[in-house]
CSV table of C-alpha atoms in Angstrom, one decimal:
chain,number,residue,atom,x,y,z
A,238,MET,CA,1.2,18.0,29.3
A,239,LYS,CA,3.7,16.0,27.2
A,240,ASN,CA,3.8,13.2,29.9
A,241,ILE,CA,-0.1,13.0,29.4
A,242,GLN,CA,0.1,13.0,25.5
A,243,ILE,CA,2.8,9.9,25.7
A,244,GLN,CA,0.7,8.2,28.2
A,245,GLU,CA,-2.5,8.6,25.8
A,246,LYS,CA,-0.7,7.5,22.6
A,247,LYS,CA,0.8,4.5,24.5
A,248,CYS,CA,-2.8,3.4,25.4
A,249,ILE,CA,-3.7,3.5,21.8
A,250,LEU,CA,-0.7,1.5,21.1
A,251,TYR,CA,-1.8,-1.2,23.7
A,252,PHE,CA,-5.3,-1.3,22.2
A,253,LEU,CA,-4.0,-1.9,18.7
A,254,SER,CA,-1.5,-4.2,20.0
A,255,ILE,CA,-4.3,-6.3,21.9
A,256,LEU,CA,-6.5,-6.3,18.7
A,257,GLU,CA,-3.5,-7.9,16.6
A,258,ILE,CA,-2.6,-10.4,19.3
A,259,SER,CA,-6.1,-11.4,19.7
A,260,TYR,CA,-6.4,-11.8,16.0
A,261,LEU,CA,-3.4,-14.1,15.9
A,262,VAL,CA,-4.8,-16.1,19.2
A,263,PHE,CA,-8.3,-16.5,17.6
A,264,LEU,CA,-6.6,-18.2,14.3
A,265,ILE,CA,-4.4,-20.4,16.5
A,266,ILE,CA,-7.4,-21.5,18.8
A,267,PHE,CA,-10.1,-21.8,15.9
A,268,ARG,CA,-7.5,-23.3,13.4
A,269,SER,CA,-7.5,-20.4,10.9
A,270,ARG,CA,-11.5,-19.9,10.8
A,271,TYR,CA,-12.2,-16.8,9.0
A,272,LEU,CA,-8.6,-16.4,7.8
A,273,ASP,CA,-10.1,-15.8,4.3
A,274,GLY,CA,-12.1,-13.0,5.7
A,275,TYR,CA,-9.0,-10.9,5.5
A,276,PHE,CA,-6.4,-12.8,3.4
A,277,ILE,CA,-6.9,-14.2,-0.2
A,278,ASN,CA,-9.2,-17.2,0.0
A,279,ASP,CA,-7.0,-19.4,-2.2
A,280,LEU,CA,-5.1,-20.9,0.7
A,281,HIS,CA,-2.6,-22.6,-1.8
A,282,ASP,CA,-1.7,-19.2,-3.7
A,283,THR,CA,0.6,-17.8,-1.2
A,284,GLU,CA,3.6,-15.6,-2.3
A,285,MET,CA,2.4,-16.1,-5.9
A,286,ASP,CA,2.5,-12.3,-7.1
A,287,PHE,CA,6.2,-12.8,-6.6
A,288,PHE,CA,6.7,-16.2,-8.2
A,289,ASN,CA,4.1,-15.9,-10.9
A,290,MET,CA,5.9,-12.7,-12.3
A,291,LEU,CA,9.2,-14.4,-11.6
A,292,ALA,CA,8.0,-17.4,-13.8
A,293,LEU,CA,7.4,-14.9,-16.7
A,294,ILE,CA,11.0,-14.1,-16.8
A,295,GLY,CA,11.5,-17.5,-17.9
A,296,THR,CA,9.3,-17.0,-20.9
A,297,GLY,CA,11.8,-14.3,-22.2
A,298,ASN,CA,9.3,-11.3,-22.6
A,299,PRO,CA,6.9,-11.2,-20.0
A,300,TYR,CA,4.8,-8.6,-22.1
A,301,ASN,CA,3.9,-11.3,-24.5
A,302,TYR,CA,1.7,-12.7,-21.7
A,303,SER,CA,-0.4,-9.5,-20.8
A,304,ALA,CA,1.8,-8.7,-17.8
A,305,ASN,CA,0.7,-5.7,-16.0
A,306,TYR,CA,3.8,-4.9,-13.9
A,307,PRO,CA,6.2,-2.0,-15.1
A,308,ALA,CA,9.5,-3.3,-16.5
A,309,LEU,CA,11.5,-2.2,-13.5
A,310,CYS,CA,10.1,-5.1,-11.5
A,311,PHE,CA,10.8,-7.5,-14.1
A,312,LEU,CA,14.4,-6.2,-14.4
A,313,ILE,CA,14.7,-7.0,-10.7
A,314,LEU,CA,13.2,-10.3,-11.0
A,315,LYS,CA,15.6,-11.0,-13.8
A,316,ILE,CA,18.4,-10.8,-11.3
A,317,PHE,CA,16.7,-13.3,-9.1
A,318,TYR,CA,16.1,-15.5,-12.0
A,319,HIS,CA,20.0,-16.1,-12.3
A,320,LEU,CA,19.8,-18.1,-9.3
A,321,VAL,CA,17.9,-20.7,-11.3
A,322,PRO,CA,20.3,-23.3,-12.6
A,323,TYR,CA,20.1,-23.8,-16.6
A,324,ASP,CA,18.6,-27.4,-16.3
A,325,ILE,CA,15.6,-25.7,-14.7
A,326,VAL,CA,15.6,-22.7,-17.1
A,327,TYR,CA,15.5,-24.7,-20.0
A,328,SER,CA,12.7,-27.0,-18.8
A,329,GLU,CA,8.9,-26.6,-18.4
A,330,ASN,CA,9.5,-26.0,-14.6
A,331,GLY,CA,11.3,-22.7,-15.3
A,332,ILE,CA,8.1,-21.0,-16.3
A,333,GLN,CA,5.8,-22.6,-13.4
A,334,GLY,CA,5.4,-20.1,-10.6
A,335,VAL,CA,4.2,-22.9,-8.1
A,336,PHE,CA,7.2,-24.8,-8.9
A,337,LEU,CA,9.8,-21.8,-8.4
A,338,ARG,CA,8.0,-21.1,-4.9
A,339,GLN,CA,8.9,-24.7,-3.9
A,340,TYR,CA,12.4,-24.4,-5.4
A,341,MET,CA,15.1,-23.7,-2.7
A,342,PRO,CA,17.2,-21.0,-4.9
A,343,THR,CA,14.2,-18.9,-5.5
A,344,GLN,CA,12.6,-19.3,-2.3
A,345,LEU,CA,15.8,-18.2,-0.7
A,346,ALA,CA,15.9,-15.1,-2.7
A,347,TYR,CA,12.4,-14.2,-1.8
A,348,THR,CA,13.2,-14.9,1.9
A,349,ILE,CA,16.3,-12.7,1.7
A,350,CYS,CA,14.3,-9.9,0.1
A,351,ILE,CA,11.9,-9.9,2.9
A,352,PHE,CA,14.4,-9.7,5.6
A,353,ILE,CA,16.2,-6.9,3.9
A,354,SER,CA,12.8,-4.9,3.5
A,355,ILE,CA,12.0,-5.6,7.4
A,356,PHE,CA,15.4,-4.4,8.3
A,357,VAL,CA,15.0,-1.2,6.5
A,358,ILE,CA,11.6,-0.5,7.7
A,359,TYR,CA,12.9,-1.1,11.3
A,360,LYS,CA,15.6,1.6,10.5
A,361,LEU,CA,13.2,4.0,9.0
A,362,MET,CA,11.0,3.6,12.1
A,363,LYS,CA,14.0,4.1,14.3
A,364,TYR,CA,15.0,7.3,12.5
A,365,MET,CA,11.4,8.6,12.9
A,366,GLN,CA,11.2,7.8,16.6
A,367,LYS,CA,14.7,9.1,17.3
A,368,GLU,CA,15.4,8.8,21.1
A,369,GLU,CA,11.8,7.7,21.7
A,370,ALA,CA,12.1,4.2,20.0
A,371,ASN,CA,9.0,2.3,21.1
A,372,LEU,CA,9.0,-1.6,20.7
A,373,MET,CA,5.3,-1.7,20.9
A,374,LEU,CA,5.0,0.8,18.0
A,375,GLN,CA,7.2,-1.5,15.9
A,376,PHE,CA,4.9,-4.5,16.8
A,377,VAL,CA,2.0,-2.6,15.7
A,378,ILE,CA,3.5,-2.1,12.3
A,379,PHE,CA,5.2,-5.2,11.6
A,380,PHE,CA,1.9,-7.0,12.5
A,381,SER,CA,-0.7,-4.7,11.0
A,382,GLY,CA,-2.9,-6.4,8.4
A,383,PRO,CA,-1.6,-4.6,5.3
A,384,MET,CA,2.2,-5.6,6.3
A,385,LEU,CA,1.1,-9.2,6.7
A,386,PHE,CA,-1.1,-9.2,3.6
A,387,THR,CA,1.7,-7.7,1.5
A,388,ILE,CA,4.5,-10.2,2.8
A,389,GLU,CA,2.0,-13.2,2.3
A,390,ARG,CA,1.2,-12.1,-1.2
A,391,GLY,CA,5.0,-11.4,-2.1
A,392,ASN,CA,3.9,-8.2,-3.8
A,393,PHE,CA,6.3,-5.6,-5.0
A,394,VAL,CA,4.1,-3.0,-3.4
A,395,LEU,CA,6.4,-3.6,-0.3
A,396,LEU,CA,9.5,-2.1,-2.2
A,397,ALA,CA,7.4,0.8,-3.5
A,398,PHE,CA,6.1,1.5,0.0
A,399,ILE,CA,9.9,1.6,1.3
A,400,MET,CA,11.1,4.1,-1.4
A,401,THR,CA,8.0,6.3,-0.8
A,402,TRP,CA,8.4,6.5,2.7
A,403,PHE,CA,12.2,7.2,2.2
A,404,TYR,CA,11.2,10.2,-0.1
A,405,VAL,CA,8.6,11.5,2.2
A,406,LEU,CA,10.9,11.6,5.1
A,407,PHE,CA,14.0,13.4,3.1
A,408,TYR,CA,12.3,15.1,0.0
A,409,ASP,CA,12.6,18.5,2.0
A,410,ASN,CA,16.1,17.8,3.7
A,411,ASP,CA,18.4,20.9,3.9
A,412,ASP,CA,21.1,18.6,2.1
A,413,PHE,CA,20.8,18.9,-1.8
A,414,LYS,CA,22.5,15.3,-2.1
A,415,ILE,CA,19.8,13.8,0.3
A,416,ARG,CA,17.1,15.4,-1.6
A,417,VAL,CA,18.5,13.8,-4.8
A,418,PHE,CA,18.4,10.1,-3.2
A,419,ALA,CA,14.9,10.9,-1.9
A,420,TYR,CA,13.9,11.8,-5.5
A,421,LEU,CA,15.5,8.8,-6.9
A,422,ALA,CA,13.7,6.7,-4.4
A,423,LEU,CA,10.4,8.1,-5.5
A,424,ALA,CA,11.4,7.4,-9.1
A,425,ILE,CA,12.0,3.7,-8.2
A,426,ALA,CA,8.6,3.6,-6.4
A,427,ALA,CA,6.9,5.0,-9.3
A,428,GLY,CA,8.7,2.6,-11.6
A,429,ILE,CA,7.6,-0.4,-9.6
A,430,LYS,CA,3.9,0.7,-9.0
A,431,ILE,CA,3.2,4.0,-10.9
A,432,TYR,CA,0.9,5.5,-8.4
A,433,PRO,CA,3.4,6.5,-5.9
A,434,ALA,CA,4.4,9.3,-8.7
A,435,LEU,CA,1.5,11.1,-7.1
A,436,PHE,CA,3.7,11.9,-3.9
A,437,GLY,CA,5.7,14.0,-6.3
A,438,VAL,CA,3.3,16.7,-5.5
A,439,LEU,CA,5.1,17.4,-2.2
A,440,THR,CA,8.1,18.7,-4.2
A,441,VAL,CA,5.9,20.4,-6.9
A,442,SER,CA,4.0,22.3,-4.1
A,443,GLY,CA,7.4,23.4,-2.7
A,444,ARG,CA,9.6,26.2,-4.3
A,445,ARG,CA,12.2,24.3,-5.8
A,446,ARG,CA,11.2,24.5,-9.6
A,447,ARG,CA,14.4,23.2,-11.0
A,448,GLU,CA,14.3,20.1,-8.6
A,449,THR,CA,10.8,19.5,-9.8
A,450,GLY,CA,12.2,19.2,-13.2
A,451,LEU,CA,14.8,17.0,-12.0
A,452,LEU,CA,12.6,14.7,-10.1
A,453,ILE,CA,10.4,14.3,-13.2
A,454,SER,CA,13.2,13.5,-15.4
A,455,MET,CA,14.4,10.9,-13.2
A,456,GLY,CA,10.9,9.5,-12.9
A,457,ILE,CA,10.6,9.2,-16.8
A,458,LEU,CA,14.2,7.7,-17.0
A,459,VAL,CA,13.6,5.1,-14.3
A,460,PHE,CA,10.2,3.9,-15.7
A,461,VAL,CA,11.0,3.9,-19.4
A,462,MET,CA,14.8,2.6,-19.5
A,463,PRO,CA,14.1,-0.9,-18.1
A,464,PHE,CA,11.6,-1.7,-21.0
A,465,PHE,CA,14.7,-1.7,-23.4
A,466,GLU,CA,15.6,-4.9,-21.5
A,467,PHE,CA,12.8,-6.6,-22.9
A,468,GLY,CA,10.7,-5.3,-26.2
A,469,GLY,CA,11.4,-1.5,-25.9
A,470,ILE,CA,8.9,1.3,-26.2
A,471,ALA,CA,6.2,-0.9,-27.4
A,472,ASP,CA,6.0,-2.9,-24.4
A,473,ILE,CA,4.6,0.1,-22.6
A,474,LYS,CA,1.6,-0.2,-24.7
A,475,GLU,CA,1.4,-4.0,-23.9
A,476,MET,CA,1.7,-3.3,-20.1
A,477,LEU,CA,-1.0,-0.7,-20.4
A,478,GLN,CA,-3.2,-3.4,-22.1
A,479,GLY,CA,-2.4,-5.7,-19.5
A,480,ILE,CA,-3.6,-3.3,-16.9
A,481,VAL,CA,-7.1,-2.9,-18.8
A,482,ILE,CA,-7.4,-6.6,-18.9
A,483,SER,CA,-6.6,-7.4,-15.2
A,484,SER,CA,-8.9,-4.5,-14.3
A,485,GLU,CA,-11.6,-6.0,-16.1
A,486,MET,CA,-11.0,-9.5,-14.7
A,487,GLN,CA,-10.7,-8.2,-11.1
A,488,GLY,CA,-14.0,-6.3,-11.4
A,489,LYS,CA,-15.8,-9.6,-12.0
A,490,MET,CA,-14.1,-11.6,-9.4
A,491,GLY,CA,-16.2,-10.3,-6.2
A,492,MET,CA,-15.9,-7.2,-3.8
A,493,ALA,CA,-13.6,-8.8,-1.3
A,494,TYR,CA,-10.3,-7.3,-0.6
A,495,ASN,CA,-10.8,-4.3,-2.7
A,496,PHE,CA,-10.8,-0.7,-1.2
A,497,SER,CA,-11.3,1.2,-4.6
A,498,LEU,CA,-14.1,3.9,-4.8
A,499,SER,CA,-15.6,1.7,-7.7
A,500,ASN,CA,-15.8,-1.3,-5.3
A,501,ILE,CA,-17.2,1.0,-2.4
A,502,LEU,CA,-20.1,1.9,-4.7
A,503,LYS,CA,-20.6,-1.7,-5.7
A,504,ILE,CA,-20.9,-2.6,-2.0
A,505,CYS,CA,-23.5,0.2,-1.6
A,506,GLN,CA,-25.6,-1.0,-4.7
A,507,SER,CA,-25.6,-4.3,-3.4
A,508,ILE,CA,-26.5,-3.8,0.1
A,509,PHE,CA,-28.9,-0.8,-0.3
A,510,ALA,CA,-30.2,-2.0,-3.6
A,511,LEU,CA,-29.0,1.1,-5.4
A,512,ASP,CA,-28.1,1.5,-9.1
A,513,PHE,CA,-25.1,3.7,-10.0
A,514,SER,CA,-24.3,4.7,-13.5
A,515,ASP,CA,-20.9,4.8,-14.9
A,516,LYS,CA,-21.4,8.7,-15.0
A,517,PHE,CA,-22.2,8.8,-11.4
A,518,LEU,CA,-18.8,7.1,-10.6
A,519,ILE,CA,-16.9,9.5,-12.5
A,520,LEU,CA,-18.5,12.3,-11.0
A,521,ILE,CA,-17.8,10.9,-7.5
A,522,LYS,CA,-14.2,10.3,-8.6
A,523,GLY,CA,-14.0,13.8,-9.5
A,524,ILE,CA,-15.5,15.3,-6.2
A,525,VAL,CA,-13.1,13.1,-4.1
A,526,ILE,CA,-10.1,14.2,-6.2
A,527,LEU,CA,-11.1,17.9,-5.6
A,528,ILE,CA,-11.7,17.4,-1.7
A,529,CYS,CA,-8.3,15.7,-1.5
A,530,ILE,CA,-6.7,18.6,-3.2
A,531,TYR,CA,-8.4,20.8,-0.8
A,532,ILE,CA,-7.3,18.8,2.2
A,533,PHE,CA,-3.7,18.8,0.9
A,534,ASN,CA,-3.7,22.8,0.2
A,535,SER,CA,-5.5,23.4,3.8
A,536,THR,CA,-2.6,22.2,5.8
A,537,SER,CA,1.1,22.1,6.4
A,538,GLU,CA,1.1,18.9,8.5
A,539,ILE,CA,2.9,16.1,6.4
A,540,TRP,CA,0.8,13.3,7.7
A,541,LYS,CA,-2.5,14.9,6.6
A,542,ARG,CA,-0.7,15.8,3.2
A,543,THR,CA,0.2,12.2,2.4
A,544,LEU,CA,-3.1,11.0,3.6
A,545,SER,CA,-4.7,12.9,1.1
A,546,ILE,CA,-2.5,11.7,-1.5
A,547,ILE,CA,-3.0,8.1,-0.4
A,548,PHE,CA,-6.7,8.5,-0.5
A,549,ILE,CA,-6.3,9.3,-4.4
A,550,MET,CA,-3.9,6.5,-4.9
A,551,ILE,CA,-6.4,3.9,-3.3
A,552,TRP,CA,-9.6,5.1,-4.4
A,553,MET,CA,-8.9,6.0,-8.1
A,554,PRO,CA,-8.1,2.5,-9.7
A,555,GLN,CA,-10.7,-0.2,-10.6
A,556,PHE,CA,-9.2,-2.4,-7.8
A,557,SER,CA,-6.8,-1.7,-4.9
A,558,TYR,CA,-6.3,-4.8,-3.1
A,559,THR,CA,-5.6,-4.9,0.7
A,560,TYR,CA,-1.7,-4.5,0.2
A,561,THR,CA,-2.3,-0.9,-1.0
A,562,LEU,CA,-3.4,-0.1,2.7
A,563,ILE,CA,0.3,-0.5,3.5
A,564,PHE,CA,0.8,3.2,2.5
A,565,LEU,CA,-1.4,4.3,5.2
A,566,ILE,CA,1.5,3.5,7.6
A,567,ILE,CA,3.2,6.6,6.5
A,568,PRO,CA,0.6,9.1,7.8
A,569,PHE,CA,0.2,6.9,10.8
A,570,LEU,CA,3.7,7.1,11.9
A,571,PHE,CA,4.0,10.9,11.0
A,572,LEU,CA,1.1,11.4,13.0
A,573,PHE,CA,2.3,9.3,16.0
A,574,CYS,CA,5.6,11.2,16.2
A,575,LYS,CA,4.2,14.6,16.1
A,576,ASN,CA,5.1,16.7,19.1
A,577,LYS,CA,2.1,18.7,19.8
A,578,TYR,CA,-1.3,17.0,19.7
A,579,LYS,CA,-4.7,18.3,19.3
A,580,GLN,CA,-7.6,16.4,20.8
A,581,ILE,CA,-9.0,15.4,17.4
A,582,ASP,CA,-5.5,13.8,16.5
A,583,TYR,CA,-6.1,11.1,18.9
A,584,PHE,CA,-9.3,10.2,16.9
A,585,TYR,CA,-7.3,10.0,13.8
A,586,LEU,CA,-4.7,7.9,15.3
A,587,ILE,CA,-7.3,5.4,16.3
A,588,LEU,CA,-9.1,5.4,13.1
A,589,LEU,CA,-5.9,4.8,11.1
A,590,GLY,CA,-4.7,2.0,13.5
A,591,LEU,CA,-8.1,0.3,13.1
A,592,ILE,CA,-7.8,0.4,9.3
A,593,LEU,CA,-4.4,-1.3,9.7
A,594,VAL,CA,-5.6,-3.9,11.9
A,595,PRO,CA,-6.4,-7.4,10.6
A,596,TYR,CA,-9.9,-8.9,11.4
A,597,ALA,CA,-11.2,-12.6,11.8
A,598,LEU,CA,-14.6,-12.0,10.6
A,599,PRO,CA,-17.0,-14.1,8.2
A,600,LYS,CA,-17.9,-13.5,4.6
A,601,LEU,CA,-20.9,-11.7,3.4
A,602,SER,CA,-21.5,-13.7,0.2
A,603,GLN,CA,-25.1,-13.1,-0.1
A,604,TYR,CA,-24.4,-9.5,-1.1
A,605,ASP,CA,-22.0,-10.3,-3.9
A,606,ILE,CA,-22.5,-11.8,-7.2
A,607,GLU,CA,-23.2,-15.4,-7.6
A,608,GLU,CA,-19.9,-17.8,-7.5
A,609,ALA,CA,-17.6,-14.9,-6.7
A,610,LYS,CA,-14.2,-16.0,-6.6
A,611,TYR,CA,-13.7,-13.2,-3.9
A,612,PRO,CA,-17.1,-12.8,-2.1
A,613,LEU,CA,-17.5,-9.7,0.0
A,614,THR,CA,-16.1,-10.2,3.6
A,615,LEU,CA,-17.2,-8.2,6.6
A,616,PRO,CA,-13.5,-7.0,7.2
A,617,THR,CA,-13.6,-5.7,3.7
A,618,LEU,CA,-16.8,-3.7,4.7
A,619,ILE,CA,-15.6,-2.5,7.9
A,620,ILE,CA,-12.2,-1.0,6.6
A,621,ASN,CA,-14.1,0.7,3.8
A,622,CYS,CA,-16.3,2.3,6.4
A,623,LEU,CA,-13.6,3.4,8.5
A,624,MET,CA,-11.8,4.9,5.4
A,625,LEU,CA,-14.8,6.8,4.5
A,626,LEU,CA,-15.2,8.0,8.0
A,627,LEU,CA,-11.6,9.0,8.0
A,628,PHE,CA,-12.0,10.8,4.8
A,629,VAL,CA,-14.9,12.8,5.9
A,630,LEU,CA,-13.3,13.8,9.2
A,631,SER,CA,-10.3,15.0,7.5
A,632,PHE,CA,-12.4,17.2,5.0
A,633,VAL,CA,-14.5,18.6,7.8
A,634,ASP,CA,-11.6,19.3,10.0
A,635,SER,CA,-9.8,20.9,7.3
A,636,ILE,CA,-12.7,23.3,6.7
A,637,VAL,CA,-13.0,24.2,10.4
A,638,GLU,CA,-9.1,24.7,10.4
A,639,ARG,CA,-9.2,27.1,7.4
A,640,GLY,CA,-12.1,28.8,8.9
A,641,LYS,CA,-10.2,29.5,12.2
A,642,ARG,CA,-7.1,30.9,10.5
A,643,LYS,CA,-9.3,33.2,8.4
């Protein structure tokens, strides 16, 4: 039985590997045709999530310019900015993201960060697989769409993802010291991207009440303290205003590369000529949160619990770009590394794999607003549909499983 299970999982990996290789081959043969179906359509803006934020460090206080990143990100970037010589720091180039991207000291810093991240991801995968290290699985993860998208954007979500993954692996470890390191990792993840804080519910749902307090305290400290390197507590308000401003801006740019629930409803409105009110959106979000809580409480399987958390993380904000899908690698790997499989688990694995695969497919500009910066693309539509299917399947499966136990 175990050999059959291994073979079936290998077949799924072969399938996903072929899709990813086919994507790369297609881009080579057709000279990046439909590249902007999956990746941001500004082909001269690569890595700028990193370098635009790095340039804000040169201004002194990034929150004077409506920055929407938590202060921990800028504290890390401030270290990298020390690689910039004084003649550049005191020139106009010191606050130009495009210049810093083309400048060797800062480009080298970015490259080293990516290599370190890849090395840590490799080590975490190896730890999960233990003696069953699988090169094909590593290939599928490293060449997955969200991984490539995140590295191409240079977004700090990569570090938040690694820290969150470390927490999920060790939050329930028998060794108290390792659990504390896991809590610190989650605090750092939340200090970088805020929404990974939701994973703290894994500790809250356990019976370690004192450690829950420790986790919350660490999270608050790691989030708040870096602000004192800039303008102090007042900058938290500036950051929140920056988030509101960016949310409004992103909502007017188009429907591509966005996997939030708000965007799903926009797509439905456009394609099926429907009209949803703001109250309806709030109602749907409330129902989705309740269903996710139900899924979380109806299972003890870590992959499904993390999946229910990730649904909330991705769907609740006004915009959730493709790099947020990188968190789905966590339930994918936990599911893949399970010892005993039910028949439905293979379907889950395929669905998660298809969400993680990049697609070379055209735009659907006719369904988006006129002159949208990011017009709707077919990959965006497909992945949103796959996520909805995964959500419905998880919910129905949870009801069935709970009924069987009763």
